[in-house]
Coordinates of C-alpha atoms and ligand atoms in Angstrom, one line a residue:
Chain A
M617 CA 0.0 0.0 0.0
K618 CA 1.2 3.5 -0.7
L619 CA 0.3 6.1 1.9
R620 CA 0.7 9.8 1.5
G621 CA 1.1 12.4 4.1
I622 CA 1.9 16.1 4.5
G623 CA 4.2 17.6 7.2
V624 CA 5.4 21.0 8.3
G625 CA 8.6 21.8 10.3
S626 CA 9.9 25.0 11.6
M627 CA 12.9 26.3 13.4
M628 CA 14.6 29.2 15.1
Y629 CA 18.3 29.5 15.0
G630 CA 20.8 31.7 16.8
L631 CA 23.3 33.1 14.3
G632 CA 27.0 33.1 15.2
Y633 CA 28.4 31.7 18.4
G634 CA 26.4 33.6 21.0
F635 CA 26.8 33.0 24.8
A636 CA 29.6 35.6 25.1
R637 CA 31.9 33.6 22.8
P638 CA 34.3 35.7 20.7
D639 CA 32.6 36.3 17.3
F640 CA 34.3 39.0 15.1
S641 CA 35.7 39.7 11.8
T642 CA 38.1 42.1 10.1
T643 CA 38.1 43.0 6.4
D644 CA 40.7 45.2 4.7
I645 CA 40.2 47.0 1.5
E646 CA 42.6 48.8 -0.8
L647 CA 41.9 51.3 -3.6
A648 CA 44.0 51.1 -6.7
P649 CA 44.9 54.1 -8.9
D650 CA 42.5 52.9 -11.6
G651 CA 39.5 52.9 -9.3
T652 CA 39.4 49.1 -8.7
V653 CA 39.4 47.8 -5.2
T654 CA 40.9 44.7 -3.6
I655 CA 39.2 43.1 -0.6
W656 CA 41.0 41.0 2.0
N657 CA 39.0 38.7 4.3
G658 CA 40.2 35.7 6.2
A659 CA 37.1 33.6 5.8
S660 CA 37.1 30.7 3.4
E661 CA 35.1 30.2 0.2
L662 CA 33.7 26.7 0.2
G663 CA 31.3 27.3 -2.7
Q664 CA 28.7 29.0 -0.6
G665 CA 29.4 32.2 -2.4
L666 CA 31.2 34.4 0.2
Q667 CA 33.5 36.0 -2.3
T668 CA 30.7 37.0 -4.6
L669 CA 28.7 38.3 -1.7
L670 CA 31.5 40.5 -0.3
C671 CA 32.3 41.9 -3.8
Q672 CA 28.7 42.7 -4.3
L673 CA 28.4 44.5 -0.9
V674 CA 31.6 46.5 -1.5
A675 CA 30.5 47.4 -5.1
E676 CA 27.2 48.6 -3.7
E677 CA 28.6 50.6 -0.8
L678 CA 31.2 52.3 -3.0
G679 CA 28.9 52.8 -5.9
I680 CA 31.3 51.0 -8.4
P681 CA 30.7 48.1 -10.8
Y682 CA 31.0 44.6 -9.5
E683 CA 33.7 43.9 -12.1
D684 CA 35.9 46.5 -10.4
T685 CA 36.2 44.5 -7.2
F686 CA 38.8 41.8 -6.5
I687 CA 38.9 39.6 -3.5
I688 CA 41.5 37.5 -1.6
T689 CA 40.2 35.2 1.1
A690 CA 41.7 32.8 3.6
D691 CA 45.3 33.7 2.8
T692 CA 46.9 33.6 6.3
G693 CA 49.9 35.6 5.1
R694 CA 47.7 38.5 4.0
T695 CA 44.2 38.4 5.2
P696 CA 43.2 39.6 8.7
D697 CA 41.4 37.2 11.0
A698 CA 37.8 36.7 10.2
G699 CA 37.0 33.7 12.4
P700 CA 35.7 30.4 11.1
V701 CA 33.1 29.8 8.4
S702 CA 30.5 28.2 10.6
A703 CA 27.3 28.9 12.6
S704 CA 25.8 30.5 9.4
R705 CA 27.7 33.7 10.4
S706 CA 29.6 34.7 7.2
T707 CA 27.1 36.9 5.5
Y708 CA 26.3 38.5 8.8
V709 CA 29.7 39.1 10.3
Q710 CA 32.0 39.2 7.2
G711 CA 29.5 41.3 5.4
N712 CA 29.2 43.9 8.1
S713 CA 33.0 44.2 8.5
A714 CA 33.3 44.6 4.7
L715 CA 30.8 47.5 4.8
K716 CA 32.7 49.1 7.7
A717 CA 36.0 48.8 5.7
C718 CA 34.3 50.6 2.8
R719 CA 33.1 53.4 5.1
D720 CA 36.6 53.7 6.5
L721 CA 38.0 54.1 3.0
K722 CA 35.3 56.5 2.0
K723 CA 36.4 59.0 4.7
P724 CA 39.8 60.1 3.1
M725 CA 38.2 59.8 -0.3
A726 CA 35.4 62.2 0.7
E727 CA 37.9 64.5 2.2
L728 CA 39.8 64.8 -1.1
A729 CA 36.7 65.0 -3.1
G730 CA 35.4 67.8 -0.8
E731 CA 38.7 69.7 -1.5
L732 CA 38.5 69.3 -5.2
L733 CA 34.8 70.0 -5.5
K734 CA 34.9 72.8 -2.8
T735 CA 32.1 71.2 -0.9
D736 CA 31.3 69.6 2.4
P737 CA 32.7 66.0 2.5
D738 CA 29.8 65.0 4.7
Q739 CA 27.4 65.8 1.9
L740 CA 29.1 63.5 -0.6
I741 CA 27.5 60.3 -1.7
F742 CA 29.1 57.4 -3.7
K743 CA 26.8 56.2 -6.4
K744 CA 27.0 54.9 -10.0
G745 CA 30.7 55.5 -10.3
L746 CA 30.5 59.0 -9.1
V747 CA 31.2 60.9 -5.9
Q748 CA 28.6 63.5 -5.8
D749 CA 27.3 66.4 -3.6
Q750 CA 23.8 65.2 -2.7
N751 CA 22.5 68.8 -2.5
E752 CA 24.2 70.0 -5.7
P753 CA 24.5 67.0 -8.1
S754 CA 26.5 69.1 -10.6
R755 CA 29.4 68.9 -8.2
S756 CA 30.8 65.5 -8.8
I757 CA 33.9 63.6 -9.7
S758 CA 34.2 60.1 -11.1
F759 CA 35.3 57.4 -8.6
T760 CA 38.1 56.4 -11.0
N761 CA 39.5 60.0 -11.2
L762 CA 39.2 60.4 -7.5
A763 CA 41.1 57.1 -7.0
G764 CA 43.9 58.4 -9.2
G765 CA 43.9 61.6 -7.3
M766 CA 44.2 59.8 -4.0
H767 CA 47.3 58.0 -5.2
Q768 CA 48.9 61.1 -6.8
R769 CA 48.6 63.0 -3.5
G770 CA 49.7 60.1 -1.4
R771 CA 46.4 60.0 0.6
R772 CA 45.3 57.0 2.6
V773 CA 44.1 54.4 0.1
R774 CA 43.4 51.6 2.6
G775 CA 40.4 51.0 4.7
S776 CA 39.8 48.5 7.5
G777 CA 36.6 47.3 9.2
Y778 CA 36.2 45.4 12.4
H779 CA 32.8 44.0 13.3
S780 CA 32.0 42.0 16.4
I781 CA 28.7 40.3 17.2
T782 CA 30.0 39.0 20.5
T783 CA 27.0 39.0 22.9
G784 CA 26.6 39.0 26.6
D785 CA 26.1 35.7 28.4
V786 CA 22.9 34.4 29.7
D787 CA 22.2 34.3 33.4
K788 CA 24.3 31.5 35.0
E789 CA 21.6 30.5 37.4
T790 CA 18.5 30.7 35.2
S791 CA 19.9 30.4 31.7
Q792 CA 17.7 33.3 30.8
G793 CA 18.9 36.1 28.4
D794 CA 19.5 37.0 24.9
A795 CA 22.2 34.6 23.8
Y796 CA 22.7 35.6 20.2
A797 CA 23.1 38.7 18.1
T798 CA 20.3 37.8 15.9
Y799 CA 18.0 34.9 15.0
A800 CA 17.0 33.2 11.8
W801 CA 13.7 31.5 11.0
A802 CA 12.7 28.9 8.6
S803 CA 9.8 26.6 7.7
Q804 CA 9.4 23.7 5.4
L805 CA 6.5 21.8 3.9
A806 CA 6.7 18.2 2.5
E807 CA 4.5 15.6 0.9
V808 CA 5.8 12.1 1.3
E809 CA 4.8 8.7 0.1
V810 CA 5.4 5.6 2.3
D811 CA 5.4 2.3 0.5
T812 CA 4.3 -0.2 3.2
E813 CA 5.5 -3.1 1.1
T814 CA 9.0 -2.0 0.6
G815 CA 9.4 0.5 3.5
Q816 CA 10.6 3.1 1.0
V817 CA 9.8 6.7 2.0
T818 CA 9.8 9.1 -1.0
V819 CA 9.6 12.8 -0.7
L820 CA 7.4 13.9 -3.5
R821 CA 7.5 17.6 -2.9
L822 CA 9.5 19.8 -0.6
A823 CA 9.1 23.6 -0.2
S824 CA 11.5 25.5 2.0
A825 CA 11.0 29.0 3.2
T826 CA 14.0 30.7 4.8
D827 CA 14.2 34.2 6.2
A828 CA 17.3 35.7 4.6
G829 CA 16.8 39.1 6.1
K830 CA 17.7 40.5 2.6
A831 CA 18.9 38.2 -0.2
I832 CA 22.0 39.9 -1.4
N833 CA 22.3 37.4 -4.2
P834 CA 19.0 35.6 -4.6
K835 CA 20.3 32.8 -6.8
M836 CA 23.0 31.9 -4.2
V837 CA 20.4 32.0 -1.4
E838 CA 18.3 29.6 -3.5
G839 CA 21.3 27.4 -3.9
Q840 CA 21.8 27.3 -0.1
I841 CA 18.1 26.5 0.4
E842 CA 18.0 23.7 -2.1
G843 CA 21.3 22.2 -1.1
G844 CA 20.4 22.5 2.6
A845 CA 17.0 20.8 2.1
V846 CA 18.7 17.9 0.2
Q847 CA 21.2 17.4 3.0
G848 CA 18.4 17.4 5.5
L849 CA 16.5 14.9 3.4
G850 CA 19.6 12.7 3.5
F851 CA 19.7 13.0 7.3
A852 CA 16.1 12.0 7.5
L853 CA 16.0 9.1 5.1
M854 CA 19.5 7.8 4.2
E855 CA 22.5 9.0 6.1
D856 CA 23.3 6.5 8.8
M857 CA 26.4 7.5 10.7
K858 CA 27.7 4.4 12.4
I859 CA 30.1 5.3 15.2
E860 CA 31.7 2.7 17.5
Q861 CA 34.0 3.8 20.3
G862 CA 34.5 7.1 18.6
E863 CA 35.4 5.7 15.2
F864 CA 33.3 6.0 12.1
K865 CA 32.5 2.6 10.8
N866 CA 31.1 3.7 7.5
A867 CA 33.2 6.6 6.3
K868 CA 32.9 5.7 2.7
L869 CA 30.4 6.8 0.0
S870 CA 29.7 3.1 -0.6
T871 CA 28.6 2.5 3.0
Y872 CA 27.4 6.0 4.0
L873 CA 24.8 6.8 1.4
I874 CA 23.9 10.4 0.5
P875 CA 21.1 11.5 -1.9
T876 CA 21.6 11.3 -5.6
A877 CA 19.6 13.3 -8.1
A878 CA 17.2 10.4 -8.4
D879 CA 16.4 10.5 -4.6
V880 CA 15.3 14.0 -4.2
P881 CA 12.4 16.2 -5.4
M882 CA 12.9 19.5 -7.0
V883 CA 13.1 21.6 -3.9
E884 CA 10.9 24.7 -4.1
P885 CA 12.8 27.6 -2.4
L886 CA 11.0 30.5 -0.9
I887 CA 13.1 33.4 0.1
V888 CA 11.5 35.4 2.9
E889 CA 13.0 38.9 3.4
V890 CA 12.4 40.4 6.8
Y891 CA 14.9 43.2 7.0
D892 CA 17.3 42.7 9.9
P893 CA 18.6 46.1 11.1
T894 CA 21.8 44.6 12.4
G895 CA 22.7 42.8 9.2
P896 CA 24.6 44.1 6.2
Y897 CA 21.9 45.8 4.2
G898 CA 19.5 43.8 6.3
A899 CA 20.9 40.4 5.5
K900 CA 21.6 37.4 7.6
G901 CA 22.8 33.8 7.2
V902 CA 20.7 31.1 5.6
A903 CA 23.0 28.0 5.5
E904 CA 22.0 25.9 8.5
P905 CA 18.5 27.4 8.8
A906 CA 17.8 25.8 5.4
T907 CA 18.9 22.4 6.6
I908 CA 17.5 22.1 10.1
P909 CA 13.7 21.9 9.5
T910 CA 13.9 19.3 6.8
A911 CA 14.1 16.1 8.8
P912 CA 11.3 17.2 11.3
T913 CA 9.2 18.2 8.3
I914 CA 9.6 14.8 6.6
F915 CA 9.0 12.9 9.9
N916 CA 5.8 14.9 10.4
A917 CA 4.7 13.9 6.9
I918 CA 5.5 10.3 7.6
A919 CA 3.5 10.4 10.8
N920 CA 0.6 12.0 8.9
A921 CA 0.8 9.2 6.3
L922 CA 1.1 6.3 8.8
G923 CA -0.8 7.6 11.8
Q924 CA 2.2 6.6 13.8
R925 CA 5.4 8.3 14.9
V926 CA 8.8 7.2 13.6
R927 CA 11.3 7.8 16.4
F928 CA 14.6 7.0 14.7
T929 CA 16.8 8.4 11.9
P930 CA 17.3 7.6 9.2
A931 CA 14.0 6.2 8.1
T932 CA 15.6 3.6 5.8
P933 CA 13.4 1.0 4.1
E934 CA 14.8 -1.7 6.4
K935 CA 14.0 0.2 9.6
M936 CA 10.6 1.2 8.3
L937 CA 9.7 -2.4 7.5
K938 CA 10.7 -3.4 11.0
L939 CA 8.6 -0.6 12.4
L940 CA 5.6 -1.8 10.3
G941 CA 6.2 -5.4 11.6
K942 CA 7.1 -6.7 8.2
L943 CA 10.7 -7.6 9.0
E944 CA 12.1 -9.7 11.8
E945 CA 13.8 -7.6 14.5
K946 CA 17.5 -8.5 14.1
E947 CA 19.4 -5.7 15.6
E948 CA 18.5 -3.4 18.4
Q949 CA 16.4 -0.5 17.1
I950 CA 17.6 3.0 17.9
T951 CA 14.6 4.6 19.5
I952 CA 14.2 7.7 21.5
E953 CA 11.3 6.6 23.6
D954 CA 10.8 9.5 25.8
M955 CA 10.9 12.3 23.3
P956 CA 8.0 14.6 24.1
Y957 CA 6.4 14.4 20.7
P958 CA 2.7 14.7 20.5
E959 CA 1.0 11.7 18.8
P960 CA -0.4 12.6 15.5
Chain B
M221 CA 53.0 -3.3 -6.8
D222 CA 56.3 -3.9 -8.7
E223 CA 58.3 -0.7 -8.5
N224 CA 60.0 -1.4 -11.8
N225 CA 56.7 -2.1 -13.6
L226 CA 57.2 0.5 -16.3
I227 CA 54.9 0.7 -19.2
K228 CA 54.5 2.8 -22.2
M229 CA 51.4 4.9 -22.3
E230 CA 50.6 5.8 -25.9
L231 CA 47.2 7.4 -26.3
T232 CA 45.4 10.5 -27.2
V233 CA 44.4 12.9 -24.5
N234 CA 42.1 15.8 -25.3
G235 CA 43.1 15.6 -28.9
E236 CA 46.8 15.5 -28.3
A237 CA 49.1 12.5 -28.8
V238 CA 50.7 11.3 -25.5
S239 CA 53.6 8.9 -25.3
M240 CA 55.2 8.4 -21.9
I241 CA 57.0 5.7 -20.0
V242 CA 55.5 5.6 -16.5
K243 CA 54.9 3.2 -13.7
G244 CA 52.1 0.8 -14.6
G245 CA 49.5 -0.9 -12.6
R246 CA 47.7 2.2 -11.4
R247 CA 44.4 3.7 -12.2
L248 CA 43.6 6.0 -15.2
L249 CA 42.8 8.6 -12.6
D250 CA 46.4 8.5 -11.3
F251 CA 47.8 8.7 -14.7
L252 CA 45.7 11.7 -15.6
R253 CA 46.3 13.6 -12.4
D254 CA 49.8 12.6 -11.3
D255 CA 51.6 12.0 -14.6
L256 CA 49.8 14.4 -16.9
H257 CA 48.8 16.9 -14.2
L258 CA 45.3 17.1 -15.5
T259 CA 43.9 17.8 -12.1
G260 CA 40.4 18.8 -13.3
T261 CA 39.3 15.2 -13.0
K262 CA 38.6 14.8 -9.3
E263 CA 38.8 11.9 -6.9
G264 CA 35.7 12.1 -4.6
C265 CA 35.6 8.5 -3.3
G266 CA 38.0 6.3 -5.3
E267 CA 35.5 3.5 -5.2
G268 CA 33.1 4.1 -8.1
E269 CA 30.4 5.8 -6.0
C270 CA 30.5 9.5 -6.7
G271 CA 31.2 10.1 -10.4
S272 CA 33.5 13.0 -9.8
C273 CA 36.3 11.2 -11.8
T274 CA 34.1 10.7 -14.9
V275 CA 36.1 11.0 -18.2
H276 CA 35.3 9.8 -21.7
L277 CA 37.2 6.9 -23.1
D278 CA 36.7 6.5 -26.8
G279 CA 33.5 8.5 -26.5
Q280 CA 32.1 6.4 -23.6
S281 CA 31.9 7.8 -20.1
V282 CA 33.9 5.8 -17.6
L283 CA 35.0 6.2 -14.0
A284 CA 38.7 6.9 -14.0
C285 CA 39.1 5.6 -10.5
L286 CA 37.9 2.1 -11.6
T287 CA 39.7 2.1 -14.9
P288 CA 43.2 0.5 -15.1
M289 CA 45.5 2.9 -16.9
E290 CA 46.6 0.2 -19.3
R291 CA 43.0 0.1 -20.5
A292 CA 43.5 3.5 -22.1
I293 CA 46.5 2.6 -24.3
G294 CA 45.7 3.3 -27.9
C295 CA 42.5 5.0 -26.9
S296 CA 41.3 8.6 -27.0
V297 CA 40.6 10.2 -23.6
L298 CA 38.6 13.3 -23.1
T299 CA 38.9 15.1 -19.7
I300 CA 37.3 18.3 -18.5
E301 CA 40.5 20.1 -19.6
G302 CA 39.5 19.3 -23.2
V303 CA 36.0 20.7 -22.8
G304 CA 35.8 24.4 -23.3
S305 CA 38.3 26.9 -21.8
P306 CA 38.0 29.6 -19.2
T307 CA 37.5 32.2 -21.9
N308 CA 35.4 30.0 -24.1
L309 CA 33.2 27.8 -22.0
H310 CA 31.3 24.9 -23.5
P311 CA 27.5 25.6 -23.4
V312 CA 27.1 23.0 -20.7
Q313 CA 29.7 24.7 -18.5
A314 CA 28.3 28.1 -19.2
A315 CA 24.7 27.0 -18.4
L316 CA 25.8 25.4 -15.1
L317 CA 27.4 28.7 -14.1
D318 CA 24.4 30.6 -15.3
E319 CA 21.9 28.5 -13.5
G320 CA 23.9 28.5 -10.3
G321 CA 24.6 24.8 -10.6
V322 CA 28.2 25.2 -9.2
Q323 CA 29.0 25.7 -5.6
C324 CA 32.2 24.0 -4.3
G325 CA 32.9 22.6 -7.8
M326 CA 34.1 19.2 -6.7
C327 CA 31.3 17.4 -8.6
T328 CA 31.3 19.8 -11.5
P329 CA 33.9 18.2 -13.9
G330 CA 32.3 14.8 -13.5
M331 CA 28.8 16.4 -13.9
V332 CA 29.9 18.1 -17.1
M333 CA 31.4 14.9 -18.5
S334 CA 28.2 12.9 -17.7
A335 CA 26.0 15.6 -19.2
L336 CA 28.1 15.6 -22.4
D337 CA 27.7 11.9 -22.6
L338 CA 24.0 12.1 -22.1
L339 CA 23.5 14.9 -24.6
E340 CA 25.6 12.9 -27.1
R341 CA 23.2 10.0 -26.9
N342 CA 20.1 12.0 -26.3
P343 CA 20.3 15.6 -27.5
D344 CA 16.8 16.5 -26.3
P345 CA 16.4 14.8 -22.9
T346 CA 13.5 15.2 -20.6
I347 CA 14.0 16.2 -17.0
E348 CA 13.6 12.5 -15.9
E349 CA 16.3 11.5 -18.5
I350 CA 18.6 14.2 -17.2
I351 CA 18.1 13.0 -13.6
E352 CA 18.9 9.5 -14.7
G353 CA 21.9 10.7 -16.7
I354 CA 23.5 12.3 -13.7
S355 CA 22.3 9.9 -11.0
G356 CA 25.7 8.4 -10.8
N357 CA 27.2 11.8 -10.0
L358 CA 26.9 12.9 -6.4
C359 CA 26.7 16.6 -5.4
R360 CA 26.7 17.6 -1.8
C361 CA 26.1 21.3 -2.3
T362 CA 23.4 22.2 -4.8
G363 CA 20.5 19.9 -4.2
Y364 CA 20.8 19.0 -8.0
K365 CA 18.0 21.2 -9.2
K366 CA 20.1 23.9 -10.6
I367 CA 22.4 21.3 -12.3
I368 CA 19.4 19.6 -13.9
Y369 CA 18.0 22.9 -15.2
G370 CA 21.5 23.9 -16.3
I371 CA 21.8 20.8 -18.4
Q372 CA 18.3 21.3 -19.8
Q373 CA 19.2 24.9 -20.7
A374 CA 22.4 23.7 -22.4
A375 CA 20.5 21.1 -24.3
Q376 CA 18.1 23.7 -25.6
E377 CA 20.9 26.0 -26.7
L378 CA 22.8 23.2 -28.4
Q379 CA 19.7 22.1 -30.2
A380 CA 19.0 25.6 -31.3
A381 CA 22.6 26.1 -32.5
S382 CA 22.7 22.9 -34.6
P383 CA 19.4 21.0 -34.6
A384 CA 20.9 18.0 -36.5
G385 CA 24.4 18.4 -35.2
T386 CA 26.0 16.6 -32.3
V387 CA 27.5 17.8 -29.1
K388 CA 30.9 16.6 -30.2
E389 CA 31.3 19.5 -32.6
S390 CA 31.6 22.0 -29.8
V391 CA 34.0 19.9 -27.8
E392 CA 37.5 21.1 -28.5
Ligands
FES3 S1 36.3 9.0 -7.5 FE1 35.7 7.7 -9.1 S2 33.6 7.4 -8.6 FE2 34.3 8.6 -6.9
FES4 S1 29.0 21.8 -6.1 FE1 29.8 20.9 -4.3 S2 29.6 18.8 -4.7 FE2 28.5 19.7 -6.3

C-alpha cells in the first residue's frame, strides 16, 4: 500500500556563536589608482558564495561596478582574522566588516573630493561610479578619477573594518537572556509517500521558506536553500552514521549513502525577506537554517501518512519495515522513547 | 606493486598524442592527475560511487578511478580540460554557471562529462532523463535542481545552434 502524508517543520536558529563567545571579523580594502578595489578577508570560500557576496556588498557601498572589485580570502599571510566559516555567520559578520571597511575608505576619499569640489565632505555620496554632492549634483567627480587623485597625492588608500557580534552571556543560574546577536527563522513543507510493502519513503514535494533578512544574491540563497534541504533529506532518510568507540565505521560513500539526483524532489525555495537592522543591508545567514527543519518536516509527513510516529533516523526502508512489523527484528532498534512528541 | 613495472602509455588525451613511460598498474585517474597533471578530474571517493572522476574513453563515459590505466592505451581520452576553456566555455559549462549549478565545484567536472555523454546519446532529454543521466554523480552542495536545469538549458541551446548536429562539434 502506498500512503501519502503532509508535514510541516519550523525552526529558530541563533546566528553566530552567542553566549559571550568571541565572534568577530576584520576586512581590509585597498583602492588602486585605476579605481578598482581589492578586498582581503580571512574567511574561506567553500562554494557558498562568500567571495561573490563580499564583492557585491563592496561594489554597492562604493557605488562602483561589481567587475571593479577583486577579493582575496583565507590567505593567512595577507588576510586579517575573520573567524571560522561556521554557525551561518559569514554573510552577517564578514558582510558587516566589509561594509565598515568601505566606510573607512570613504572618509579620506570624501575629504579629497570635498577639497576638489569645494564642498562639504559629509554631503558626498558614492553612487553609480560618481562621488557627488547630494545637494548639488553638478558637483561630482568620477570614482576612478578620485582614486587616481588619491594616489597622486599620497592619501590613505586603505580601509579596515572590524565588526564584532559577541553577545553577553545568559544568566548563569536561570539560563535566561538574549544569547545571540540575531536569530534566523525557517519553515518547510513536505509531501511524502510511504510504500508499506518496501518500506521506502519518497519525498514527493518539498518547499523551503527561509528568512534571509535581505537576499544579497537571490540565486545563491536559493542554492543554499535547495542544497540544505537535500542534506536534510539525506539525514532524514538515508545517512546513517555508524560510530563505534569514537570511530566512524562507514566513512565511505559506498557505505554512507547520500542522496543522488534520483532520490530528491525539485526543492521549491521561498526566500523570505524580513529586514534585519543589524545585518549588512538587512541580510543574515541562511545556511544551517535551510537544513535544520527538513528532517522534522519529513517525519511529520511520515506520521501523517502512517498515523504513527517514527522515532529513529534515518528512516531507511529496512528500519521502516521493522517498524511496520514486516521484518524480523534483528538488531537493536535505535529509539528515543521519551521524546515529548505529540502523537499525530 | 612492482616498482619497476614501467609501461609505455601511448594514447590521445584531449586531442593530443601522448607517449610516456610511466609506472604501470595504477588507475587511469592517477595517470591523468599525477603523470599528466590534469587535475580537473577529481577523486571524490576512489571506489566508483561519486562520479567526480568521470572521463570519456573513446567517447564512452567511464569512472577513471575504476579504470586501469593500461586500458586507455591506444584510446582517445577526453577530460574536463578538453572541454571548453576559461574564456570559451562549453555551453554545458556556461549553463551550469548561469543557473547556479556550481557551488564548491568538486562534482562539476564529472557532472559536465556525464552531461556531455547524455547529450551525445540524447540531445533533447526530458527532466527525468537528465536526472537518470546524472544519478551516478553525487553533489553535496546544490540539491541538484540547478544542475538539472543547467543541463536542460544547455541542451536547448545546443539544439537551437545545430538541430541536427551533435554535441561533439563543440568539444575542442
Ligand atoms: S572517485 Fe571515481 S567514482 Fe568517486
Ligand atoms: S557543487 Fe559541491 S559537490 Fe556539487
